[in-house]
Short mmCIF file of C-alpha atoms in Angstrom, two decimals:
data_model
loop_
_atom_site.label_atom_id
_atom_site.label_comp_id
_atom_site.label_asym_id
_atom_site.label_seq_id
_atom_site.Cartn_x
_atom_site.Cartn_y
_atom_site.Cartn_z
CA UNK R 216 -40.79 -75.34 3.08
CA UNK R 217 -42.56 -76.05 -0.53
CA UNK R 218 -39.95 -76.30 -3.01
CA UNK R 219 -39.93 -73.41 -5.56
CA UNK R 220 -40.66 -75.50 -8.40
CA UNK R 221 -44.26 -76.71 -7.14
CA UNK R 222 -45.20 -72.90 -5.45
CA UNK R 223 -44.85 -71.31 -8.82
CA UNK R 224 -48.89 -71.67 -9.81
CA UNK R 225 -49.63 -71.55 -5.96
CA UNK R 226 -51.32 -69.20 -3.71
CA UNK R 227 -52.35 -68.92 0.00
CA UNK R 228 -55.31 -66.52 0.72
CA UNK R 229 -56.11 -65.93 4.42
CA UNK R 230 -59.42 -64.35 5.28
CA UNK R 231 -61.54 -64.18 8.07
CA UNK R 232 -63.93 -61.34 9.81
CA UNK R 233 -62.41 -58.37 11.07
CA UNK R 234 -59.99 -58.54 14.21
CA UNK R 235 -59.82 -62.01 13.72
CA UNK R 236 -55.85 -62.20 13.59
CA UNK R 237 -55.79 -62.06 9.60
CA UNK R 238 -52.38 -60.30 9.82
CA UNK R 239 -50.69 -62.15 12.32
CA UNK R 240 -51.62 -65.51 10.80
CA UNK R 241 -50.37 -64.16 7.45
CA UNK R 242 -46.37 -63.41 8.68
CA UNK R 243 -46.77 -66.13 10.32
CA UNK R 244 -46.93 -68.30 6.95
CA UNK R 245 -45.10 -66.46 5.05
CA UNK R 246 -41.75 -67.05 7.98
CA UNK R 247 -42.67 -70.70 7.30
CA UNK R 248 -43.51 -71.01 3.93
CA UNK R 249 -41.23 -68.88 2.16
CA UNK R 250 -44.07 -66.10 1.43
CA UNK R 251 -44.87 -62.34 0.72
CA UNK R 252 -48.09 -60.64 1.30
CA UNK R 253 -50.46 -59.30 -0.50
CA UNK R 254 -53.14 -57.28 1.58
CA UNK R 255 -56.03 -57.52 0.68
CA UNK R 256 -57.89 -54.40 2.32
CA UNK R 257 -59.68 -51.18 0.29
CA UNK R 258 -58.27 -49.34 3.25
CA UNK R 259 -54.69 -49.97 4.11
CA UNK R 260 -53.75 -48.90 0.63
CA UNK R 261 -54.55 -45.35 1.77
CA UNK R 262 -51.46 -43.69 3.78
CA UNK R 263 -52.24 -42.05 7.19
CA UNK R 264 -55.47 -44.28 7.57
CA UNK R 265 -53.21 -46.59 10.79
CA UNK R 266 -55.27 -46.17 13.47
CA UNK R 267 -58.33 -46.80 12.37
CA UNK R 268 -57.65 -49.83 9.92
CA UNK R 269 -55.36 -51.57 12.65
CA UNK R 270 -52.46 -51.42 9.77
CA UNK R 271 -49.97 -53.37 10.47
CA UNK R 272 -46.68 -51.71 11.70
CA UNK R 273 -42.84 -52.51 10.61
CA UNK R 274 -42.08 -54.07 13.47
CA UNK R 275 -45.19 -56.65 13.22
CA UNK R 276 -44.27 -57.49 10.15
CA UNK R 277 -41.27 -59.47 11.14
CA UNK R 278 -39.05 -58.86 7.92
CA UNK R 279 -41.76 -60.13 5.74
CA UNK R 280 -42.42 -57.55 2.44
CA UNK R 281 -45.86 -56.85 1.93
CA UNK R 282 -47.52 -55.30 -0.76
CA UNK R 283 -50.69 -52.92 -1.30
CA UNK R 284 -50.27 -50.99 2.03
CA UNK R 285 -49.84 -47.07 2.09
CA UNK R 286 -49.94 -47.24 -2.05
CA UNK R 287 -52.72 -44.23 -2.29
CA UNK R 288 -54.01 -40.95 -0.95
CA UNK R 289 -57.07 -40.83 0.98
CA UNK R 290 -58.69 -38.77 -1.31
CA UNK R 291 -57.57 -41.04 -4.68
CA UNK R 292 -60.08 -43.37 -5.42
CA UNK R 293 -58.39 -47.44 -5.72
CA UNK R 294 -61.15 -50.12 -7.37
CA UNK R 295 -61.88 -53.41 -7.05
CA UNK R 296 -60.39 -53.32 -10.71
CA UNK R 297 -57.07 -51.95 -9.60
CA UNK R 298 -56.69 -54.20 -6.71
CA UNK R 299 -57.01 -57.05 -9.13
CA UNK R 300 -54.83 -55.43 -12.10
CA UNK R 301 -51.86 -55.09 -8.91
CA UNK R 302 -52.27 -57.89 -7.38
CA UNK R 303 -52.50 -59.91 -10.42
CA UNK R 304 -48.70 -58.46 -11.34
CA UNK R 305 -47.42 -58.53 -8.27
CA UNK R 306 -48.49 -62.86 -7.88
CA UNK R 307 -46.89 -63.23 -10.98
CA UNK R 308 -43.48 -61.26 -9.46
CA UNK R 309 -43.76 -63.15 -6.37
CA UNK R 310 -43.55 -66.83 -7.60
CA UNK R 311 -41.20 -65.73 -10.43
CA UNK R 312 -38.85 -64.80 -7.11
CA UNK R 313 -39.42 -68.69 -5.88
CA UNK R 314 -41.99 -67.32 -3.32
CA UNK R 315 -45.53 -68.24 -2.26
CA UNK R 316 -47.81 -65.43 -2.83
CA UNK R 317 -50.14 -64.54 0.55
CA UNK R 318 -53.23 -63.09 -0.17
CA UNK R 319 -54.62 -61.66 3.43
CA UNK R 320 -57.45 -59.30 4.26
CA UNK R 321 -61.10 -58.60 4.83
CA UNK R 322 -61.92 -57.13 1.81
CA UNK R 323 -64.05 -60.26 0.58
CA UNK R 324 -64.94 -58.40 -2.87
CA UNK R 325 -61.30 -57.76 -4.30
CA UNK R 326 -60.91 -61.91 -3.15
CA UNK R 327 -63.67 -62.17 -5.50
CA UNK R 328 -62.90 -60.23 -7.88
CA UNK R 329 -59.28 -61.60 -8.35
CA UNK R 330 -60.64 -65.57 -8.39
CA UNK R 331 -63.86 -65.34 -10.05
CA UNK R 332 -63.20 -62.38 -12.17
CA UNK R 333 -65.46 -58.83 -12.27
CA UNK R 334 -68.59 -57.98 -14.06
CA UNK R 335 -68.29 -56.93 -17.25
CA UNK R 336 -68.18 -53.01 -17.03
CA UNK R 337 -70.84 -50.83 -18.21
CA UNK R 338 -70.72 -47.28 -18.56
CA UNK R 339 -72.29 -44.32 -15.86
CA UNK R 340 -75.83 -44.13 -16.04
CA UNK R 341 -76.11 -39.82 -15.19
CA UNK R 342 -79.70 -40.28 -14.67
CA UNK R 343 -80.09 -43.12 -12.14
CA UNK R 344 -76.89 -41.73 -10.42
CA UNK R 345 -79.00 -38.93 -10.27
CA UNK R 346 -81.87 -40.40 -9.02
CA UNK R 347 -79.59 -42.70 -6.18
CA UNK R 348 -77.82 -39.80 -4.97
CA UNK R 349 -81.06 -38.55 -3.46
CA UNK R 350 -81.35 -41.62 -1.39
CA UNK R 351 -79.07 -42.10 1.95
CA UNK R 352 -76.94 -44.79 2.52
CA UNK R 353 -79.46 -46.96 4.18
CA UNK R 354 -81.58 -46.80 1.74
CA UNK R 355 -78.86 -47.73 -1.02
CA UNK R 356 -77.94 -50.42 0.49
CA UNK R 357 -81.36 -51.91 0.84
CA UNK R 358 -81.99 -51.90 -3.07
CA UNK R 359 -78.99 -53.48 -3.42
CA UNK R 360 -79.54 -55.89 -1.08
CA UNK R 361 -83.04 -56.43 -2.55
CA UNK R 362 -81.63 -56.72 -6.13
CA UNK R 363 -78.62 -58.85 -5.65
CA UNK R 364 -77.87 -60.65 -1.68
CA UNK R 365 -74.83 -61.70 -2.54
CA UNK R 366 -73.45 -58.21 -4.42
CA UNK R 367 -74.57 -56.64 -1.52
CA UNK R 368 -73.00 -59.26 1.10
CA UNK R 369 -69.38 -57.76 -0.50
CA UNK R 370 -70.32 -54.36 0.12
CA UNK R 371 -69.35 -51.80 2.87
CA UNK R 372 -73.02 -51.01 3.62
CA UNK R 373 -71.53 -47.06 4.21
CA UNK R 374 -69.38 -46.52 1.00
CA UNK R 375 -72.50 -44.21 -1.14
CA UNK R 376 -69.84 -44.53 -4.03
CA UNK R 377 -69.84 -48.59 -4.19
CA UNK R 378 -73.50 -48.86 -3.61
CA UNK R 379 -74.32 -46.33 -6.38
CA UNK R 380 -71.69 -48.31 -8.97
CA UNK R 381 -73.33 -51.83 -8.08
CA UNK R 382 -76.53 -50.27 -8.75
CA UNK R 383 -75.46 -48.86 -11.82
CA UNK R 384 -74.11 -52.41 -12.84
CA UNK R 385 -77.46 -54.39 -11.78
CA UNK R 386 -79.95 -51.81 -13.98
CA UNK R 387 -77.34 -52.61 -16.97
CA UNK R 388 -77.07 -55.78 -16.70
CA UNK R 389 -78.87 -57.25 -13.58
CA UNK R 390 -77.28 -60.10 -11.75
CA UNK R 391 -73.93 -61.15 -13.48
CA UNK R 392 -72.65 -64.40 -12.82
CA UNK R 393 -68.61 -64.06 -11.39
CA UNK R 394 -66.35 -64.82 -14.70
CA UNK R 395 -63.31 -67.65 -13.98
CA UNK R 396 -60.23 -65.46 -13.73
CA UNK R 397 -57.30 -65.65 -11.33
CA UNK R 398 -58.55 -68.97 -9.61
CA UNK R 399 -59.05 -71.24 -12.61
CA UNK R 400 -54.65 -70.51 -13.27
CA UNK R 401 -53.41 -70.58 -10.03
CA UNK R 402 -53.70 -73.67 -6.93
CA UNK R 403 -55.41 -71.92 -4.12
CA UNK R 404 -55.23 -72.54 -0.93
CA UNK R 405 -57.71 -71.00 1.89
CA UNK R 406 -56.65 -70.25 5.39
CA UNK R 407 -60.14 -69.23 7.17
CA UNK R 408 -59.77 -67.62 10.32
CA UNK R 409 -62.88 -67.60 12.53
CA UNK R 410 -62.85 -67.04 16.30
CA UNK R 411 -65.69 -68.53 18.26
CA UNK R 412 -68.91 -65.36 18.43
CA UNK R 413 -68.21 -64.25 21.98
CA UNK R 414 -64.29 -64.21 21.58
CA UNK R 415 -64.98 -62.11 18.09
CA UNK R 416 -67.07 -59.43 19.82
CA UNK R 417 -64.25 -59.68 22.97
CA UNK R 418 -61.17 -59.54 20.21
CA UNK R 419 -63.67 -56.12 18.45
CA UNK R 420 -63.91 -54.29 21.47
CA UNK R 421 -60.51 -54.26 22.75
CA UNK R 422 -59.42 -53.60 19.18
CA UNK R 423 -61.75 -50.52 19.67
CA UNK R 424 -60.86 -49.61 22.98
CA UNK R 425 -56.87 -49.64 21.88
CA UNK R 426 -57.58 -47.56 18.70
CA UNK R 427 -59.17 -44.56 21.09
CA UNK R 428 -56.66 -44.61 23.17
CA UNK R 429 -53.95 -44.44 20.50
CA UNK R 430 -55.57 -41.83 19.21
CA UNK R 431 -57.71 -42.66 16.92
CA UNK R 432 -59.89 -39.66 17.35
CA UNK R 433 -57.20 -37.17 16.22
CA UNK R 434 -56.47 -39.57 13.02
CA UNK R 435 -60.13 -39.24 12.10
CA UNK R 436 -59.76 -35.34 12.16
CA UNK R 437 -56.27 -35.08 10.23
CA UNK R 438 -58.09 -37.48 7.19
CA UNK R 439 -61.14 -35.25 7.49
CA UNK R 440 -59.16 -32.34 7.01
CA UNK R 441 -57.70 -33.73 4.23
CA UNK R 442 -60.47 -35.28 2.17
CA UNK R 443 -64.17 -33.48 3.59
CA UNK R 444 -66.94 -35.26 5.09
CA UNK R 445 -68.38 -37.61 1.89
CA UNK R 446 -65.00 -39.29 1.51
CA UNK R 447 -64.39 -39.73 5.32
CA UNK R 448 -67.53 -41.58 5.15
CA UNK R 449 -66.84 -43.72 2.54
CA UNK R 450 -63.46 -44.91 4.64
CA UNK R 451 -65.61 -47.13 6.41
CA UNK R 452 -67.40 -47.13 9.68
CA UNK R 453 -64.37 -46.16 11.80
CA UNK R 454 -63.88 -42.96 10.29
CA UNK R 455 -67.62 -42.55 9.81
CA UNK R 456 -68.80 -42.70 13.38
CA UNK R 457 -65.83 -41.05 14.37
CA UNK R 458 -66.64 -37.95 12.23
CA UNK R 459 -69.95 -37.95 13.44
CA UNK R 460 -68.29 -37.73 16.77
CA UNK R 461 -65.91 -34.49 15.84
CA UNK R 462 -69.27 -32.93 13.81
CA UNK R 463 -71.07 -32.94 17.42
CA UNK R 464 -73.75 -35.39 15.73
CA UNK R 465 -72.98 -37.94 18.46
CA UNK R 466 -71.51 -37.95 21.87
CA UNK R 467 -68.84 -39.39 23.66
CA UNK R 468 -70.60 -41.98 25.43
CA UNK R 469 -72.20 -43.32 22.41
CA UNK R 470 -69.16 -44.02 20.28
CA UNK R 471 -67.45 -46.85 22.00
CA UNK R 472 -70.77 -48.61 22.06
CA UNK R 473 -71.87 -47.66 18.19
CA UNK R 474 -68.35 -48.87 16.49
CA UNK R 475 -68.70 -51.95 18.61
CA UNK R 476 -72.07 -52.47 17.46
CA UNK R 477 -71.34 -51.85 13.44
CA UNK R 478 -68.24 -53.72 13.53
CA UNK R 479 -69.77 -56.86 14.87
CA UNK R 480 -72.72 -56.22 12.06
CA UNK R 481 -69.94 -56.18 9.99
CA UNK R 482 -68.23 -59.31 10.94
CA UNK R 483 -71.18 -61.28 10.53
CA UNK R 484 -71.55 -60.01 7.12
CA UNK R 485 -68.00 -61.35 6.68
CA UNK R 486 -68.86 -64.12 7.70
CA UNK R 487 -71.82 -64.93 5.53
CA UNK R 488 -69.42 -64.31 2.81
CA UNK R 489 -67.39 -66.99 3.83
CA UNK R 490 -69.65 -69.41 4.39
CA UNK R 491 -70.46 -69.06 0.91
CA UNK R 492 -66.85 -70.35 0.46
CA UNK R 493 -68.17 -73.69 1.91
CA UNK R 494 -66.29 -73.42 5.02
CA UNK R 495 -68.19 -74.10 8.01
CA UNK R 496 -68.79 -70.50 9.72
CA UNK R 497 -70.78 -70.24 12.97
#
């Protein structure tokens, strides 16, 4: 166990492409190191999205308090800029209790945000948003893409509302360099997580295949209920396909095959991320 004295400017982040074992890993540390967690997901904040998010239950948790899960309605919006503002307090709460802050998730842009700081902000821009919102989500995320590869590498290609802000951001002020922030006051240690490719897509689809049969389905409906198609969309590709699925826009024997498709897409765009971390990512 680290002594308290030398954890008190120290923290562990654990990242790694989706169903890579990010949670596990993460009690796991924290039993041996003295740690609470910190999750670091846009979606697991939201309460009632389980299913689909693979949220981690009581039980899994082992005794180990975490933090930032079931914090939000699915309908509420939670930024990049709040994740930082909590997780910013609760770090400093943490290793004033003696603790070792864990930072674990998938959400590479709030473990961006929090160690290299945000773009300055800049105010809505009714004409371009405008102008965006004529475009579909494709389409958004190719300009982004095209105007800043690494913005756009930290992006949910299916959240409209994200690829309409970062757009708004680059016509303001084009391609801001991440400020020093968290990381440049605290020690930080990575934990990168990163299955070998065919063990990934296995670990994906039987993910996938559990999630149906748990009942995913029905979760998808009881959100959509709740917050209408545009938001269900923007809960990432889960609930997106899914609702396709309950809107009769695509049938059952497409949807296994679809999620596993977009979910490996968006592994590997986890994993460019990380790369980008220097840590060697196949």
């Amino acid at each position: 166990m680290i002594p308290s004295h030398l954890m008190e400017r120290q923290i562990l982040c654990i990242a790694g492409p989706t169903a890579s074992g990010k949670s596990s890993r993460a009690v796991m540390e924290a039993l041996a190191r003295n740690g609470e967690i910190i999750s670091v997901d846009s979606r697991q904040v939201y309460r009632g999205l389980n299913i689909g998010t693979e949220k981690i239950t009581v039980e899994e948790m082992q005794g180990v308090l975490h933090h930032l899960i079931d914090v939000r309605e699915p309908e509420e919006n939670y930024s990049a800029g709040d994740f930082v503002q909590d997780a910013t307090r609760l770090i400093e709460e943490i290793s004033s209790r003696g603790k070792l802050p864990i930072l674990a998730g998938g959400t590479h842009f709030y473990f961006d945000a929090l160690l290299n700081g945000l773009p300055m902000g800049t105010d809505a821009n009714p004409a371009l948003r405008e102008e965006l919102e004529k475009l579909n989500t494709e389409e958004l995320y190719a300009r982004v893409r095209s105007a800043d590869a690494r913005r756009a590498a930290e992006l949910d290609p299916s959240n409209r509302r994200r690829l309409i802000r970062a757009l708004e951001i680059i016509e303001a002020k084009g391609t801001v360099p991440p400020r020093s922030n968290l990381g440049g006051t605290y020690a930080v240690e990575w934990i990168v997580i990163n299955p070998p490719r065919e063990e990934l897509r296995a670990r994906i689809d039987v993910r996938l295949a559990i999630a149906l049969e748990r009942g995913l389905i029905d979760e998808v409906r009881r959100v959509h209920e709740q917050v209408g198609d545009m938001r269900l969309n923007e809960l990432g590709l889960e609930y997106k396909i899914s609702g396709e699925f309950l809107r009769g826009e695509r049938d059952e024997a497409s949807l296994l095959p679809t999620l596993s498709s977009k979910l490996w897409h968006y592994a590997r765009r986890q994993k460019a991320w990380l790369r980008k971390l220097g840590h060697p990512i196949s």
